[in-house]
C-alpha cells in the first residue's frame, strides 16, 4: 500500500458523471478529458461501463492506449459477462482495475435485485473471485451501502475481501448520510472486518442533500483513503463529490487533516472549463473554486478590505487553483476605493475633485448596467462620450424552410447604414453570420449563453458571449459581451455587437500610432 497520508483520487467524471443527463461524451471527447485528468494528477480514472455500450468499450480502449500513468477502472455488475467485457476493454491498459458492484440495501435487494441476503453474498463471492482471476486490482462497491443494515454491509465487505477485492467502496448512492454517521461507519467497518486494514477503503458520496464533499471529508476522518469524485461535481441527480472542492479542502485545511492528494491544483480551473466546453454544461457562478464568482468581489467593503490585504476576504490564492487573479467587479455595490484603484491601474492620475465627478458618473452608469468594465471606465474618463461602434437598427430572423435566414440593418461608427443578410444552420447561426459580414469582424466564440433575468412581465433575456483573440503583440486577450432584450435572439445580436465593438476599440487603441487621451498620466 502507498503512503497512508495520501488520499487517492478516483475520478468518475467519465462514468458516473457522464451517465447523468446532459453530460454524455463521445469516445474522442472522453480521451481529451482523460488526458486532462492525467495532467490534473488523479490516481484512478473510471472510463465507463463497457458492458453497457459500444461507445464505453471504444473510449476505454482509446484511453488505455495513451493514458499510461493513472490506473484505469471500468464498472461491471456482478455478472460474469460484464466482468469479461470489462477485462477485454482494459486489455493493453498499463494499470487496469475491475470495479464490480452489487446493491446490498434492503430496498434494493427486495425491489431491484429480488435477491435474498444469502444470494447477494454468494454473488459477491463468485463475481469478485472471477474478476480477481482476470485482473489483480479489483474494487468492490456495495451499492446503497449507507442504507444497508450495518452487520450485513460488514458481512458483504468481508466476503469481498476474502475473495480478492483490493479496494472496498462504500457508496452513499442516494446522498442520504450525514458527516457524523459516515465517519462512524467507516471507523467501525475498518476496525471490525477481518482483513480491512490490508485493503483501501473508498468513499463515493452523492450530493442529494448538498453534503457530498462534507461526507467524503468525514469518511476520510473515519479512515477512507480513496475518494470518488467528479470534475464540477457532475453525476447522477445532484451529482458526486466535486474533485476541486475536496482537493482544496484538504490543501487549505492541511493543518487540520494532515493528508494530501496528488492533484496539481493549478489545473483545477482549466480542467473544469474544459469539461464545461466538452459537455456544454456551465457551472453556477457561485460554485466553489471554479465558478466565475469564486474569487470575485463587488461590494465596497470587501473590495476595500481586499485592496488592503487579500486575506481579509480570500482563504486561498486564485493562482493556486488556476485563475489568473481575483476579480474586482465594478458595479452598483462598489466603492470609491476600488474605482480609483482600477483607474490608476488603467493609467489615470486623478486630480482633486475629478474623482468625485467620475464616481458620480460611475454610479449613474451602474443604474443602467450591472457591470462596469475597463472600456466603460475609459469612456467615463473621456467625458462620457458614447463609444463609437456598430449599433443595431433592426433585424429579422426566419427559421422556415431548409435553412434559417437573418437580415440586419446596422449603423456603422460613422453613422452610415449597412444592411446584410445571411443563411445559417439555425437562427442564431444565421444572425451571427450576417453580423460578421456587416462588420467585417470574425468572432470565434469561446462561450455563448442565454438565460432569463427577472420574473413575470419584467423578465428579459440576457445573452453572454466570450471570445479570445490575439492582439498585435500575439497576446491572447479575452473579450466578453452582454446583450439584454425581451427577445433572446435580439439579446444575442446585442451581445455579439458588444464584443465586436470592444475588440475593434482595442485594435484601434493598440494599433501603431494610436494616441492615448489627454486624461492619461
Ligand atoms: O452511486 C453508486 O452507488 C455508484 C456505484 C456503482 C459505485 O455509482
Ligand atoms: Zn454513484
Coordinates of C-alpha atoms and ligand atoms in Angstrom, one line a residue:
X1 CA 0.0 0.0 0.0
X2 CA 1.2 3.6 -0.7
X3 CA 1.6 6.2 1.9
X4 CA -1.3 6.3 4.4
X5 CA -1.0 10.1 4.3
X6 CA -2.1 10.3 0.6
X7 CA -5.8 10.3 -0.4
X8 CA -6.2 8.6 -3.7
X9 CA -8.5 10.5 -6.1
X10 CA -10.7 8.1 -8.1
X11 CA -12.2 10.2 -10.8
X12 CA -15.5 9.0 -12.2
X13 CA -16.3 12.0 -14.4
X14 CA -16.3 9.7 -17.4
X15 CA -18.6 7.1 -15.8
X16 CA -20.9 8.4 -13.0
X17 CA -20.6 11.9 -14.3
X18 CA -21.0 11.1 -18.0
X19 CA -24.1 8.8 -17.4
X20 CA -26.1 11.8 -15.9
X21 CA -28.5 13.8 -18.1
X22 CA -26.8 16.4 -20.3
X23 CA -23.3 15.1 -19.7
X24 CA -22.7 12.4 -22.3
X25 CA -19.4 12.4 -24.2
X26 CA -18.2 10.7 -27.4
X27 CA -15.2 8.3 -27.1
X28 CA -13.0 11.1 -28.6
X29 CA -14.2 13.6 -26.0
X30 CA -13.5 11.1 -23.3
X31 CA -9.9 10.8 -24.5
X32 CA -9.5 14.6 -24.4
X33 CA -10.9 14.6 -20.8
X34 CA -8.8 11.6 -19.7
X35 CA -5.6 13.4 -20.8
X36 CA -6.7 16.4 -18.8
X37 CA -7.4 14.2 -15.7
X38 CA -4.0 12.7 -16.1
X39 CA -2.4 16.1 -16.2
X40 CA -4.5 17.1 -13.1
X41 CA -2.9 14.2 -11.2
X42 CA -5.9 12.0 -10.4
X43 CA -4.8 8.5 -9.3
X44 CA -7.6 6.5 -10.9
X45 CA -9.8 7.3 -13.9
X46 CA -13.0 5.4 -14.3
X47 CA -13.6 5.3 -18.0
X48 CA -17.0 3.9 -18.3
X49 CA -19.2 0.8 -18.1
X50 CA -18.1 -1.4 -21.1
X51 CA -20.9 -3.9 -20.9
X52 CA -23.4 -1.1 -21.3
X53 CA -22.3 0.4 -24.6
X54 CA -20.0 0.1 -27.6
X55 CA -19.1 3.7 -27.0
X56 CA -17.8 3.0 -23.5
X57 CA -15.8 0.0 -24.8
X58 CA -14.2 2.2 -27.5
X59 CA -13.5 5.0 -25.1
X60 CA -11.8 2.6 -22.7
X61 CA -9.6 1.1 -25.4
X62 CA -8.6 4.5 -26.8
X63 CA -7.8 5.9 -23.3
X64 CA -5.9 2.7 -22.4
X65 CA -3.6 3.2 -25.4
X66 CA -2.4 6.7 -24.5
X67 CA -3.1 7.4 -20.8
X68 CA -0.5 5.3 -19.0
X69 CA 0.2 6.8 -15.6
X70 CA -3.1 6.6 -13.7
X71 CA -4.9 3.4 -13.0
X72 CA -7.9 2.9 -15.4
X73 CA -11.0 1.4 -13.8
X74 CA -14.2 0.2 -15.5
X75 CA -17.5 -0.7 -13.9
X76 CA -19.2 -4.1 -14.1
X77 CA -22.3 -5.5 -12.5
X78 CA -21.9 -8.8 -10.6
X79 CA -22.3 -10.7 -13.8
X80 CA -19.5 -12.8 -15.4
X81 CA -20.3 -11.4 -18.9
X82 CA -20.0 -7.8 -17.7
X83 CA -16.7 -8.6 -15.9
X84 CA -15.3 -10.3 -19.0
X85 CA -16.3 -7.4 -21.3
X86 CA -14.6 -5.0 -18.9
X87 CA -11.4 -7.1 -18.8
X88 CA -11.4 -7.2 -22.6
X89 CA -11.8 -3.4 -22.8
X90 CA -8.9 -3.0 -20.4
X91 CA -6.5 -5.2 -22.4
X92 CA -3.4 -3.1 -23.1
X93 CA -4.0 -0.7 -20.2
X94 CA -0.9 0.0 -18.1
X95 CA -2.7 -0.3 -14.8
X96 CA -6.1 -1.9 -15.2
X97 CA -8.7 -2.2 -12.4
X98 CA -12.0 -4.1 -12.4
X99 CA -14.7 -2.3 -10.4
X100 CA -17.5 -4.7 -9.5
X101 CA -20.7 -3.6 -7.7
X102 CA -23.8 -5.1 -6.2
X103 CA -26.5 -3.5 -4.1
X104 CA -26.7 -4.5 -0.5
X105 CA -29.5 -2.4 1.0
X106 CA -32.9 -4.0 1.9
X107 CA -34.8 -1.8 -0.5
X108 CA -32.5 -2.6 -3.4
X109 CA -32.4 -6.4 -2.5
X110 CA -36.2 -6.6 -2.4
X111 CA -37.3 -4.3 -5.3
X112 CA -34.3 -4.1 -7.7
X113 CA -32.4 -7.4 -7.3
X114 CA -35.2 -9.6 -5.9
X115 CA -32.5 -11.5 -4.1
X116 CA -32.2 -12.6 -0.5
X117 CA -29.2 -11.9 1.7
X118 CA -27.6 -15.3 1.0
X119 CA -27.9 -14.8 -2.8
X120 CA -26.3 -11.4 -2.5
X121 CA -23.4 -12.8 -0.5
X122 CA -22.9 -15.7 -2.9
X123 CA -22.9 -13.4 -5.9
X124 CA -20.3 -11.1 -4.4
X125 CA -18.1 -14.1 -3.6
X126 CA -18.4 -15.6 -7.0
X127 CA -18.0 -12.5 -9.1
X128 CA -15.3 -10.8 -7.1
X129 CA -13.3 -14.1 -7.3
X130 CA -13.9 -14.2 -11.1
X131 CA -12.7 -10.6 -11.5
X132 CA -9.6 -11.3 -9.4
X133 CA -8.7 -14.3 -11.6
X134 CA -8.7 -11.8 -14.6
X135 CA -7.0 -8.8 -13.1
X136 CA -5.1 -8.3 -9.8
X137 CA -6.6 -4.9 -9.0
X138 CA -10.3 -5.3 -8.0
X139 CA -12.6 -2.8 -6.4
X140 CA -15.9 -3.9 -4.9
X141 CA -18.7 -1.4 -4.3
X142 CA -21.7 -2.2 -2.0
X143 CA -24.2 0.0 -3.8
X144 CA -26.6 1.9 -1.4
X145 CA -24.1 0.9 1.3
X146 CA -25.0 3.7 3.7
X147 CA -28.7 2.5 3.7
X148 CA -27.7 -1.2 4.3
X149 CA -28.0 -2.9 7.7
X150 CA -24.5 -2.4 9.2
X151 CA -23.9 -6.0 10.1
X152 CA -25.0 -7.2 6.6
X153 CA -22.8 -4.5 5.0
X154 CA -19.8 -5.7 7.1
X155 CA -20.6 -9.3 6.0
X156 CA -20.7 -8.3 2.3
X157 CA -17.4 -6.5 2.6
X158 CA -15.7 -9.3 4.5
X159 CA -16.8 -11.7 1.7
X160 CA -15.5 -9.3 -1.0
X161 CA -12.1 -9.0 0.8
X162 CA -11.9 -12.8 1.3
X163 CA -12.4 -13.3 -2.4
X164 CA -9.7 -10.9 -3.5
X165 CA -11.1 -7.3 -3.5
X166 CA -8.2 -4.9 -3.0
X167 CA -10.3 -1.7 -2.7
X168 CA -13.7 -1.6 -0.8
X169 CA -16.0 1.3 -1.8
X170 CA -18.9 2.2 0.5
X171 CA -21.2 4.4 -1.7
X172 CA -23.7 6.8 -0.3
X173 CA -25.6 6.2 -3.5
X174 CA -28.6 8.4 -2.6
X175 CA -26.7 11.2 -0.9
X176 CA -28.6 10.3 2.3
X177 CA -25.9 10.0 5.0
X178 CA -24.5 12.8 7.3
X179 CA -20.9 13.5 8.2
X180 CA -21.1 12.1 11.7
X181 CA -22.8 9.0 10.5
X182 CA -20.4 8.2 7.7
X183 CA -17.3 8.9 9.8
X184 CA -18.5 6.4 12.4
X185 CA -19.5 3.8 9.8
X186 CA -16.0 3.9 8.2
X187 CA -14.3 3.7 11.6
X188 CA -16.3 0.7 12.7
X189 CA -16.1 -1.2 9.4
X190 CA -12.3 -0.8 9.3
X191 CA -11.9 -1.7 12.9
X192 CA -14.1 -4.8 12.8
X193 CA -13.9 -6.5 9.4
X194 CA -11.1 -9.2 9.1
X195 CA -8.6 -8.0 6.5
X196 CA -9.9 -4.5 6.3
X197 CA -6.6 -3.0 7.1
X198 CA -5.0 -4.7 4.2
X199 CA -7.3 -3.0 1.6
X200 CA -8.1 0.6 0.7
X201 CA -11.4 1.9 1.9
X202 CA -13.1 4.3 -0.5
X203 CA -16.0 6.8 -0.2
X204 CA -18.4 7.6 -3.1
X205 CA -20.8 10.3 -1.9
X206 CA -23.7 11.7 -3.9
X207 CA -24.9 15.2 -3.4
X208 CA -28.7 15.0 -3.0
X209 CA -28.6 16.9 0.3
X210 CA -25.6 19.1 -0.8
X211 CA -23.3 17.0 1.6
X212 CA -21.2 15.1 -0.9
X213 CA -17.9 16.9 -0.1
X214 CA -18.6 17.2 3.7
X215 CA -19.5 13.4 3.8
X216 CA -16.4 12.5 1.8
X217 CA -14.2 14.5 4.2
X218 CA -15.9 12.8 7.2
X219 CA -15.3 9.4 5.6
X220 CA -11.6 10.3 5.3
X221 CA -11.6 11.1 9.0
X222 CA -13.2 7.7 9.5
X223 CA -10.3 6.0 7.6
X224 CA -11.2 6.2 3.9
X225 CA -8.0 6.6 1.8
X226 CA -9.7 6.8 -1.6
X227 CA -12.4 9.3 -2.6
X228 CA -14.5 9.0 -5.7
X229 CA -15.0 12.4 -7.3
X230 CA -16.0 14.2 -10.5
X231 CA -14.9 17.4 -12.1
X232 CA -17.5 20.2 -11.4
X233 CA -19.3 17.6 -9.2
X234 CA -21.3 16.2 -12.2
X235 CA -23.0 12.9 -11.7
X236 CA -26.3 11.1 -11.1
X237 CA -29.1 13.6 -10.0
X238 CA -27.4 16.3 -7.8
X239 CA -24.0 14.9 -8.7
X240 CA -21.0 13.5 -6.9
X241 CA -18.3 14.9 -4.6
X242 CA -16.6 17.7 -6.6
X243 CA -12.8 17.0 -7.0
X244 CA -12.0 20.7 -7.0
X245 CA -13.7 21.2 -3.6
X246 CA -12.3 18.1 -2.0
X247 CA -8.7 18.7 -3.2
X248 CA -8.8 22.3 -2.0
X249 CA -10.4 21.5 1.4
X250 CA -7.5 19.1 2.0
X251 CA -5.0 21.6 0.9
X252 CA -6.3 24.8 2.5
X253 CA -7.1 22.9 5.8
X254 CA -3.9 20.7 5.7
X255 CA -3.0 21.6 9.2
X256 CA -6.3 20.0 10.3
X257 CA -6.5 16.9 8.0
X258 CA -2.7 16.3 7.6
X259 CA -3.4 14.5 4.4
X260 CA -2.5 15.3 0.8
X261 CA -3.7 14.4 -2.7
X262 CA -1.5 14.2 -5.8
X263 CA -3.7 16.8 -7.5
X264 CA -1.9 19.7 -9.3
X265 CA -4.4 22.2 -8.0
X266 CA -3.3 24.9 -10.6
X267 CA -5.0 22.6 -13.2
X268 CA -8.4 22.7 -11.4
X269 CA -9.9 25.7 -13.3
X270 CA -8.6 24.7 -16.7
X271 CA -9.9 21.2 -16.3
X272 CA -13.3 22.4 -15.1
X273 CA -13.5 24.8 -18.1
X274 CA -12.5 22.0 -20.5
X275 CA -15.4 19.8 -19.2
X276 CA -17.8 22.7 -19.5
X277 CA -16.8 23.2 -23.1
X278 CA -17.0 19.5 -23.9
X279 CA -20.4 18.8 -22.5
X280 CA -21.9 22.4 -22.7
X281 CA -23.0 22.4 -19.1
X282 CA -21.8 25.6 -17.4
X283 CA -21.1 25.7 -13.6
X284 CA -23.1 28.1 -11.5
X285 CA -21.3 31.4 -11.0
X286 CA -21.0 30.9 -7.2
X287 CA -19.7 27.4 -7.4
X288 CA -16.8 26.9 -5.0
X289 CA -13.3 27.1 -6.6
X290 CA -14.3 27.0 -10.3
X291 CA -17.3 29.3 -10.5
X292 CA -16.9 32.8 -12.0
X293 CA -17.7 34.4 -8.7
X294 CA -15.4 32.2 -6.6
X295 CA -12.7 35.0 -6.4
X296 CA -14.8 38.0 -7.5
X297 CA -15.6 40.9 -5.2
X298 CA -18.1 43.6 -5.9
X299 CA -19.2 45.1 -2.6
X300 CA -17.4 48.3 -1.5
X301 CA -16.5 46.9 2.0
X302 CA -15.0 43.7 0.6
X303 CA -13.1 45.5 -2.2
X304 CA -11.7 47.9 0.3
X305 CA -10.5 45.0 2.5
X306 CA -9.1 43.2 -0.4
X307 CA -7.1 46.2 -1.5
X308 CA -5.5 46.4 1.9
X309 CA -4.9 42.7 2.4
X310 CA -6.3 39.9 0.2
X311 CA -6.6 37.6 3.3
X312 CA -9.5 39.7 4.5
X313 CA -11.8 38.1 2.1
X314 CA -10.0 35.2 0.5
X315 CA -8.8 31.9 2.1
X316 CA -6.9 30.7 -1.0
X317 CA -4.9 32.2 -3.8
X318 CA -6.7 32.2 -7.1
X319 CA -3.5 31.3 -8.9
X320 CA -3.3 28.1 -6.8
X321 CA -6.4 26.8 -8.5
X322 CA -5.7 28.1 -11.9
X323 CA -7.4 31.5 -12.1
X324 CA -5.2 34.4 -13.3
X325 CA -6.2 36.6 -10.4
X326 CA -9.0 37.8 -8.1
X327 CA -11.7 39.8 -9.9
X328 CA -12.7 43.2 -8.6
X329 CA -16.0 43.6 -10.3
X330 CA -17.1 47.2 -10.6
X331 CA -20.9 47.5 -10.1
X332 CA -23.6 49.1 -8.1
X333 CA -22.1 47.9 -4.8
X334 CA -18.5 49.1 -5.4
X335 CA -16.9 52.0 -3.6
X336 CA -14.6 54.8 -4.5
X337 CA -11.5 52.8 -3.4
X338 CA -12.0 50.1 -6.0
X339 CA -13.0 52.5 -8.8
X340 CA -9.9 54.7 -8.0
X341 CA -7.7 51.6 -7.8
X342 CA -8.9 50.4 -11.2
X343 CA -8.5 53.8 -12.8
X344 CA -4.9 54.1 -11.6
X345 CA -4.2 50.6 -13.0
X346 CA -5.5 51.9 -16.3
X347 CA -3.0 54.7 -16.2
X348 CA -5.2 57.6 -15.0
X349 CA -3.9 60.1 -12.4
X350 CA -6.9 61.7 -10.8
X351 CA -6.8 65.3 -9.7
X352 CA -8.6 66.5 -6.6
X353 CA -12.3 66.8 -7.3
X354 CA -12.1 64.8 -10.5
X355 CA -12.7 61.6 -8.6
X356 CA -16.0 62.9 -7.2
X357 CA -17.2 63.6 -10.7
X358 CA -16.1 60.3 -12.1
X359 CA -17.5 58.4 -9.2
X360 CA -20.9 60.1 -9.6
X361 CA -20.9 59.2 -13.3
X362 CA -19.9 55.7 -12.4
X363 CA -22.8 55.3 -10.0
X364 CA -25.2 56.7 -12.7
X365 CA -23.9 54.1 -15.2
X366 CA -24.4 51.3 -12.6
X367 CA -28.1 52.1 -12.6
X368 CA -28.2 51.2 -16.3
X369 CA -25.9 48.2 -16.4
X370 CA -24.8 45.5 -13.9
X371 CA -21.1 45.6 -14.5
X372 CA -18.8 48.5 -15.5
X373 CA -15.7 47.3 -17.3
X374 CA -12.5 48.9 -18.4
X375 CA -14.0 50.2 -21.6
X376 CA -16.8 51.8 -19.7
X377 CA -14.3 53.5 -17.4
X378 CA -12.3 54.8 -20.3
X379 CA -15.5 56.3 -21.7
X380 CA -16.3 57.9 -18.3
X381 CA -12.8 59.4 -18.2
X382 CA -13.4 60.8 -21.7
X383 CA -16.4 62.8 -20.5
X384 CA -19.0 60.0 -21.1
X385 CA -18.8 60.2 -24.9
X386 CA -20.7 57.2 -26.1
X387 CA -18.4 54.7 -27.6
X388 CA -18.2 54.7 -31.3
X389 CA -19.2 51.4 -32.6
X390 CA -21.7 49.4 -34.6
X391 CA -25.3 49.8 -33.5
X392 CA -28.2 47.5 -34.3
X393 CA -31.0 49.4 -36.1
X394 CA -33.3 46.4 -37.0
X395 CA -33.2 42.7 -37.6
X396 CA -35.5 40.0 -39.0
X397 CA -34.8 36.3 -38.5
X398 CA -36.7 33.5 -40.0
X399 CA -36.4 29.8 -39.4
X400 CA -38.7 28.4 -42.1
X401 CA -37.6 26.1 -44.9
X402 CA -34.3 24.2 -45.1
X403 CA -32.0 26.9 -43.6
X404 CA -32.6 29.8 -41.2
X405 CA -32.0 33.3 -42.6
X406 CA -31.3 36.7 -41.0
X407 CA -31.5 40.2 -42.3
X408 CA -29.9 43.0 -40.3
X409 CA -29.5 46.8 -40.5
X410 CA -26.7 48.4 -38.6
X411 CA -25.3 51.9 -38.3
X412 CA -21.5 51.9 -38.5
X413 CA -19.2 54.0 -36.3
X414 CA -19.5 56.9 -38.8
X415 CA -23.3 56.8 -38.7
X416 CA -23.7 55.1 -42.1
X417 CA -26.4 52.4 -42.6
X418 CA -25.3 48.9 -43.5
X419 CA -27.7 46.1 -44.4
X420 CA -26.7 42.4 -44.7
X421 CA -28.3 39.0 -44.8
X422 CA -27.0 35.5 -44.3
X423 CA -28.2 31.9 -44.1
X424 CA -27.2 29.6 -41.2
X425 CA -27.9 26.2 -39.6
X426 CA -30.2 28.0 -37.1
X427 CA -31.5 31.5 -36.4
X428 CA -28.5 32.4 -34.2
X429 CA -26.0 31.0 -36.6
X430 CA -27.6 33.0 -39.5
X431 CA -27.7 36.1 -37.3
X432 CA -24.1 35.9 -36.3
X433 CA -23.1 35.2 -40.0
X434 CA -24.9 38.4 -41.0
X435 CA -23.3 40.4 -38.3
X436 CA -19.9 39.1 -39.2
X437 CA -20.5 40.1 -42.9
X438 CA -21.7 43.6 -42.0
X439 CA -18.9 44.4 -39.6
X440 CA -16.1 42.5 -41.1
X441 CA -15.3 41.1 -37.7
X442 CA -14.9 37.3 -37.4
X443 CA -15.5 36.2 -33.9
X444 CA -14.6 32.6 -32.9
X445 CA -16.8 32.1 -29.8
X446 CA -15.5 30.5 -26.7
X447 CA -18.8 30.5 -25.0
X448 CA -22.4 31.6 -25.7
X449 CA -25.1 31.5 -23.0
X450 CA -28.6 32.8 -22.9
X451 CA -30.7 33.0 -19.8
X452 CA -33.6 34.8 -18.4
X453 CA -33.2 37.6 -15.9
X454 CA -36.2 38.8 -13.7
X455 CA -39.6 37.2 -13.4
X456 CA -43.1 37.6 -15.0
X457 CA -43.7 40.6 -17.2
X458 CA -40.3 42.1 -16.3
X459 CA -38.4 39.0 -17.5
X460 CA -35.7 39.7 -20.1
X461 CA -33.3 37.5 -22.0
X462 CA -29.7 38.1 -21.3
X463 CA -27.1 36.8 -23.7
X464 CA -23.4 36.5 -22.7
X465 CA -20.6 35.8 -25.2
X466 CA -17.0 35.4 -24.8
X467 CA -14.2 35.2 -27.4
X468 CA -10.5 35.0 -27.3
X469 CA -8.4 36.9 -29.8
X470 CA -4.7 37.6 -30.3
X471 CA -3.7 41.2 -30.1
X472 CA -0.9 42.8 -32.3
X473 CA 1.7 41.6 -29.8
X474 CA 0.5 38.0 -30.0
X475 CA -1.1 38.0 -26.5
X476 CA -4.3 36.2 -26.2
X477 CA -7.0 38.5 -24.9
X478 CA -10.5 37.6 -23.7
X479 CA -13.4 39.7 -24.6
X480 CA -16.9 39.4 -23.0
X481 CA -20.1 41.0 -24.2
X482 CA -23.6 41.1 -22.9
X483 CA -26.9 42.0 -24.5
X484 CA -30.4 42.3 -22.9
X485 CA -33.7 42.3 -24.6
X486 CA -37.2 40.9 -24.3
X487 CA -36.3 38.8 -27.3
X488 CA -33.4 36.4 -26.8
X489 CA -32.3 36.5 -30.4
X490 CA -32.1 40.3 -30.3
X491 CA -30.2 39.9 -26.9
X492 CA -27.8 37.6 -28.8
X493 CA -27.2 40.2 -31.5
X494 CA -26.6 42.9 -29.0
X495 CA -24.1 40.7 -27.1
X496 CA -22.3 39.9 -30.4
X497 CA -22.0 43.6 -31.3
X498 CA -20.9 44.4 -27.7
X499 CA -18.0 42.0 -28.1
X500 CA -17.2 43.1 -31.7
X501 CA -17.1 46.8 -30.6
X502 CA -14.8 46.1 -27.7
X503 CA -12.5 44.2 -30.0
X504 CA -12.5 47.0 -32.6
X505 CA -11.8 49.6 -29.8
X506 CA -8.9 47.5 -28.5
X507 CA -7.5 47.2 -32.0
X508 CA -7.7 50.9 -32.6
X509 CA -6.0 51.7 -29.2
X510 CA -3.2 49.2 -29.7
X511 CA -2.6 49.9 -33.4
X512 CA 0.7 51.7 -34.0
X513 CA 0.3 55.5 -33.8
X514 CA -2.8 55.3 -31.6
X515 CA -3.0 58.3 -29.3
X516 CA -3.7 57.9 -25.6
X517 CA -6.2 60.5 -24.3
X518 CA -5.1 63.6 -22.5
X519 CA -6.5 62.3 -19.3
X520 CA -3.9 59.6 -19.2
X521 CA -0.9 60.0 -17.0
Ligands
LIG1 O1 -23.6 5.6 -6.6 C1 -23.2 4.4 -6.6 O2 -23.5 3.6 -5.8 C2 -22.3 4.1 -7.7 C3 -21.7 2.7 -7.7 C4 -22.0 1.9 -8.9 C5 -20.3 2.8 -7.3 O3 -22.1 4.8 -8.6
LIG2 ZN1 -22.5 6.9 -8.0

